[in-house]
Structures are given as C-alpha cells and as structure tokens.
Amino acid sequence: MCFAWGPGEMLVYETLFPKEHAEKRPGCPNIFIVRKDQDVYSQTLRKLFNESHGIFIGLQRSEEELAGKSRKAQLVRVSKNYRSVIRACMEEMHQLAISTRDPELHCQHSTQVSILSAMELIWNLCEILFVEVAPAGHLLLHLLDWVRLHVCDVDSMVREVLSCEYPSKHKDFWNAVDIFVLQGRMDDARHLLSKEASANPTSMGMCKILDDLMKKMPILTIGNTQTLTEMELKWQHWHEECQRYLQDGTFASNPHMESICKILLGDENAILEKKELMTTWYHFLVTRLVYSHPTVKPVELRFYAQSSMDLFLGGESSPEPLDSILMAAFEFEIHQVIKECSIALSNWWFVAHLTDLLDHCKLLQSHNLYFGSNMREFLLLEYASGLFSHHSLWQLGVDYFDHCPEYGKVYLELHIERIPLNTEQKALKVLRICEQRQMHEQVRSICKIMAMKAVRNNRLGSALSWSIRAKDAAFATLISDRFLKDYCERGSFSDLDLIDNLGPSMLLSDRLTFLGKYREFHRLYGEKRFSEAAKLLLMLMTARIAPCSFWMTLLIDALPLLEQKEVIFSAEQTYELMRCLEDLTAGKTDNQKFQVDDFEITKVEILRLALARNLARAIVKEGTLEGS
Amino acid sequence: MEDFSAKFVSQKISKTRWRPVPAAALQPPELFATGSWDNEENKISVWSVGDFGSLGPNGEYQGEPQLLCDIRHHGDVMDMQFFDQERIVAASSTGSVTIFRHHQNNQTLSVNQRWERAHYHVDPDTPFYGGASCTGVICNNPEIVTVGEDGRINLFRADHREAVRTIENADSSTLHAVTFLRTTEILTVNSIGQLKIWDFRQQRNEPSQIFSLTGDRIPLHCVDRHPNQQHIVATGGQDGMLSIWDVRQGSMPVSLLNAHEAEMWEVHFHPSNPDHLFTCSEDGSLWHWDTSTDVSEKPSFFHQGGRSTTLLSHTANQSVISAWLSNNPTKDRMEITNLVPNQTLSVNSLDVLGPCLVCGTDAEAIYVNRHLFA
C-alpha cells in the first residue's frame, strides 16, 4: 500500500509490486480515501454546524458596548441557544437511532447521541460556572436544575408508580420518593408521601411530620430578597429541628423514612446508600451540597467535588474522561477543561465554540500560546480548516476565518485557492468572497482560470467577461488576438453580438479597442458611410492603435475605398496612407529581405497604384473650383 | 415577520419552487420542491407545508415543512421549474435536463425523461464532448426552453426524444437565465449584460432584439416578466442592481435601482399582485419591493413631465399605469423590506405564489412565510 496526504484526507492506494512467486492478479488496484473527520459528513451534524454558525456570527456581531448585566444576559442567551441546538440535534439523532433497523447504524447513532448529551452536560455546567457566574446561593439552584435535567430518568419511574392502583405498594415507590428528595424536589416528594399516608394509617403520624419538615425546608429562590445570612440562619434552625426528630427516634419504625430524614440532615452515608439511584458522582455532589452546604460559594466547589468523586467511586473504578472534564470545570480550570475536551472529542466543533464564548466572557485573555495566536484563534482555525476539507461546508469556514484576527486571512487565502470550481456559479460565489475581503491575488487567479477554461471551450464572450471582472488587460489582449486571428482565417467576425456591444469595456486593453473600432469600420462600410469609414481606418493606423501585423490588412481594406467612383480619401489622407505603406515596407525590407514572396510584392504594387491614382483624383478634385 | 422560521435541511439549497395551484382553486400552495447544489449527492426534494400541527407543542402556529420524498440528481441543480402539477424539470451542472415525476399516491419521485447532452462544450482538439452547465430552464406546457454555459438555446417538447429546435452559439458568453415573453418569444440574459429577445417563429439564429445596459457590461443573472403587462421586464445583475426595462421601446433600461450589495440571484414579480416584486441575493437578503399605490394618488401620474407623458399616449386606454415604469419609482411610493431575519449566507432562490413565500439559502436552511400580505 502507498499513501499520499491531501488537505484533510489521505489517499491510500494499492500498488502491485510483483513478488517472485506471487500469482499474477488481474484487475485494477483499489484506491481508498481515508478521512480522519467523519463527523463532518453526518447529515444530522450538518444541521448542528449550520445553526451554530449562525449563532457564532450573531455573537461576533453583537454589541460590545453593552456592559455588565445586559452583556452577561446576552452571553447567557447565546449559550442557551448553542445548547438548544445541541439538544435538537440529539433529539433527531435519537429518532434516527430508534427508527433504523440496521444494528450497526443504530449503534453509531446511539454513540452519537451519548456524545452529544455529554457535550450538552459539559456545556451546561460551563454556562453555570463561567458564563452565568452564579454567586453563592443561586449557584446551588442552577446546579440542581442541571442535575435534574441531565441525570437519571426519574419521570418514567414515577409515572409507573403513579399509574398503579396502590402506588405505595409499588416496589419502586420508596425509590421514587428518595430520588425526589435527593434532587431537592420537595413538592413532588410530599405528593408521593401523601399517597403513603392515605394508604397506611399507622404511619400517618410519621408522614405528617416528615411532610412538615420537607415543607419547612428553606430554599433560596431566584428573585427572593432575603440575604445569604438570613437564609443560613433559617437553614440552621431547620437542620436542628430535623436532628431533634431523628434523635427522638420518631422514624425508628420505618427505615425508609428514617433514611430520608438522614438524607435531609446531609448524612453522607445515607446519601451514599442511594448510589444506584443517583448514578453519578456529580449528582452525589449536588445532593450533598443541598443538604449540608446550601450556600456554597463557587470557590469552595472544588473541595466538595473532589471528595464527592472519591467517595462515590470508592476506589472501584477510575474516572472516565467525562469525569475529569467535569472535575476540571468544578475546579475552575478552564484551560484544563478545554484541553481534556479536545482530547476526548473527535471534532473541533465543541471546543472551538465553547472557547469562543468563554473568550467573549473575557475569561481567556491572559493565555497566549507560544506560536503567536491565542487558544481561541487556534481552535477556530482548526475547526474552520476541517470545514474546508468538506465539499460543501467550506462556505461556513470562511466566516470563521474572518473572525481570527491574526492568521485568519492567510489561512483563508491558502484554502480558498484549493476549492474546485466546477460551475461558473460556484466560481462567482468564491470570487465574491475574495472581493469582499480585498484578496486581489486570488481574484486575479480565479478569473484567469475561468477565462482560460472559457477560451479553451471557445466561449470568447465568457472569457472576456471574466477578464473584465479581474480588470485583466493582458487577457483581454489575448482574446482580441484570438478574434482577429479568426477574422484573418475566415474573413468574417464570429460573435458579432459581443464585439458590437463592447461599450466602455473596450478600453480595457488597446487590442480590444482596436477590435471594437475595426468592427465599427466594417459596419460603417456596410452602411455605405464611406467617408466616416475612411476616417476611422486612417485613425486606426496613425494613432497606432492597430498592431503592426495588421497594417497590411488595413491597407488592403482601404483598397475598395480607393477604387470607388467618387473620391473618398482626401489628398492629405492619401499622403498619410502612403506614408503608412512606406513605413510598413521599409520595416519589412529590413527584416525579411529573403522572405518576401510574389504575393506580397503584388499587394504592395496594387496598393501603390491605387494610392497614386486616388492622389491624382483627390488633387484634381480639391483644386477644382466648385461650379456655381 | 414572526412566522418566518428556518428549517435546516443538511444541504445547500440552490432552487425552491412552489407547486402551482390549479387556476380555479383559491387555496394557498401546499407543496414545494427544492434542489440542492455542491453536495457529493445532490437531491431534488418535495416538501409539504400543510395545516397540520396548527398549534405545535412549542406554540409555533405553522407546521414546519415536512419532507415527502426526494431523489438523487446528478450534478448541481442549476434551475428548476414545475412543468405541471406532477412533473418537475431540472437543469443540471452536467449539462443534462431531466423531467421528474412526483407520484402523489405513494409519495415518490421518479425520472420521467432525460436529455443527457442538452448542453456541452466541443473541444476542438479532441472529439470529446465536455458537459457544460445548463443554467436556466423555463416551461410552458408542453414546451421547455433551456440555456447554458455553452451559449446554446434548446427548445424541447416533453415526450420528444430530440430537441425540437436548437440555436447553436446563440451567445458568445454564458446565458444565465431565460423566461417567456410571449408564447413564441423568449428573453435571455447573459454574462456581458445583454438582454435578448428570441423569436422562435423566425428561422434565423439571431436574436430579434438586443438590449444592454449603458456603462460597464455587468453580467445579468436573472430575468422576469410582469405577469399582466408583457412589455415590462425586470433583471438583476452581478452588482445587485435591479433594472426595469420596457421592451417596446429603447434599448436601455427604464430604471436602475441600486439594491443589493452582491449578485442578485432571482427576481420575481408576484404572479397575482404584480405591484410586488421580490429579489434575493448573495449578500444574504431577500427584499420585498412594494409599489402598490392608493387609488386617490393616480391622477398625479398625469402631471409628471418627461417620460411618463409619452407613455401616457401609449397606455391611455389602460386604466392602470404600472408604477414600475414611472419616472422615479422610489419617490415615496415604493416600500422595500428585508424579509430574512438574520442574514449570514447567500439566499439562492425564492418563489412566491399567493400569500406564500419560500426561499433557500447557502446556510442549508429553508424559510417559509405563509402570510406575506398580513
């Protein structure tokens, strides 16, 4: 096998090196293209890329002057937008996974769903800790929401319990109550507890007390005006009350309720017993905090996080990549988070957009990478380069390069030259991108490529329109020469609609001007406006617009005018013509003494004769007095 | 503008077209077709925007377009038209023209007919026919006219294997768009800024009239004719300029309106409300031009000097003088609104029918608005 590197891919091909005793195998060798980033080709993920591109552009263009609260609110909105896009993508992928019958595809889609859900989990946590920057008190509320949204599927279990005739007899009943308590959903827990109270009159007393405790639990709600200290005091009181009930042995007869009371008191062992319900160490962390330190400050999180993970995993299993990413987030090590995500995920999409958002939150200012650009730019460049290797998503990549101040332009210049231009429409779009960014080199080179293609296909009008766009005088000269060559060979012009209607673009190159004027001469001649035609012809030669190679043709064109019945060329003009002829022959005799053939000599002689005759007639006519 | 939501469809949309509603029916259109470009596998898809899901779970009060069926298309979809209720004609970048049939009963698409080499380049050195992109197609049942990068005009008839008429080398530059002027005459625009009228009743392969812009030969990309007054033609150019022409007189446009900042890809007069014009462009915007005037203002036309009075003598028997041909259409009578909420990438195509508008963008999104004149 042999291979060669492409821009984002690798070309692998089989070679047939004949071995000594190998059999001769007929058939052509296979060629493989190995792509390292297959996510870019997923249909569903394309939606993610496109939608997030829109959000990215919106963020870059948004008002920087908004300061303080409104800016923060705006950034939180952007973050939520990104998350909703991830979630929509996840939904769709999930639909695909359950509707497909192919087990391999099902596996692939399910893996994607879990990756996307992990991404959303991480993003949500980063939003709470870094974008929202929730202070103590509110922090826990956000973390609670986060846990409720992402961890473990409570609703289906609860639905099952409630749908049964005697909910409190259901095997999962106490599990449901427990999980509500663990997630701090007091109202739901109380609702379930009331079912137990109504079903089991003996425990009604205990239920009432527990219900009461749950009701009285102080919760800081957003918009509540009480201060943190007030909240802490109230919480302390409540905690002591729960303690009293536990120590009095109120719940001794019902182990379920006793464990709930212990959970309310924040007893770690009691909470740890419900490991299976919580499923993850971060759920454990949040539950612990709810019931032992509800006013936890952001900086304190790291200690609780580390101990929670240790307690939960208990040395049985080592942390997975997701765990270390979350841990880094809890420790407020943003760079660590980004680094771990880059390693764990196969595509740059997540880290590029997250880093860009965090950069807008002014959290990444101080960190510069040693090769000159900062982390945000590096990641965006990588992501956009990945997009450019896709046959269609390159248009998104352009905008990302635009927002990389240091290297974006250079990257764009290199990438955009390599986009294959199959149709004129695509070339026009690429050209527009280059023109808008003042990339003149690329404009010229694209126009030249398209113009050459057109010339090769004999589409001279298209070629001309490309050279006009690039203001390429040299190419316009080439095209005009082609037209003139065609004329010399065939004796008539092709594509008259083009030459007759050149307009101001005629001035792009001298040769083009000559072509237009020459055609005009022919038209004037056809319309029998001989004196104007004569003047034009003379002007073409004397003003040196005509190329030297064409002078003979022009002089021969003058012949019919010289031979007309009425005198068209005045004496002055005839002298001019003669001078031109002499210039021409003088030049010729110097260089081509040995190549002058009879035909040339005859032409010159005929011309001389015609000029002389015309001169004679012109002198006579001009000298004659007009008859009265 | 609230009910103008985007649906992301994982393919860059090059063309969107509403399926025509039967003339007698008054209901708005329910089906549209889209063509994609720049994909390894391009597709023609048919979507439905029926009234189901009238109050979705998110509170959105129109159903999102639902994909009914799609079919693979070779090459980019350069242009597309509905031939009749069931058939769609598509022009490809490979130079072929295909008629697809949409089977309503089982919601599938199939290829009905294909002209493989409608447009091609001839390489003078080798006998090799390279495909040339077919850039425009227009139908008037049973005829189909196509134009392409090879400067060729073809007249096809459905169910005829060969072209009925081909005008070779009709243009030395690329023909970008074509539309019918009358049943036997077509209009084409090309990349050196010329608008040409071709008459199929004449046997010679020359245009019967050529119009061009003054000044630089800016390529023209799209053309549309006024639905009622057949002498009014609108074209859009590479510099985003909208030109209105009167083909009965002069060889230059009647008015030039500076519109978009980049190529104007499509221009459409509203088929039943021709005082409304829609244009979409590479700069990502879609403009709605509204020149509908109050009845009380009409007499003021009579007092304008200059061009309008000469027009008056021609159109004295017409009770309505089109606002498009007035001396200065922008003088407090034209309202222009941008309909795309957040512009990022090019809007490649749009179509209007009744109160509905659909457009497709390079950001792989389709926008549908079903209450244009609300």
Coordinates of C-alpha atoms in Angstrom, one line a residue, chain B residues 50 71 90 109 141 170 198 228 233 285 316 322 328:
Chain B
G50 CA -50.0 21.6 5.1
I71 CA -34.5 11.6 -5.4
A90 CA -34.4 20.3 -13.5
L109 CA -40.2 10.8 -7.3
N141 CA -46.5 23.2 -21.2
A170 CA -26.7 31.9 -29.7
W198 CA -35.5 35.5 -29.5
N228 CA -50.0 41.2 -16.9
V233 CA -39.2 43.1 -17.7
S285 CA -31.0 39.4 2.0
A316 CA -54.2 55.9 -22.5
S322 CA -47.7 50.5 -13.9
N328 CA -38.9 57.7 -10.3

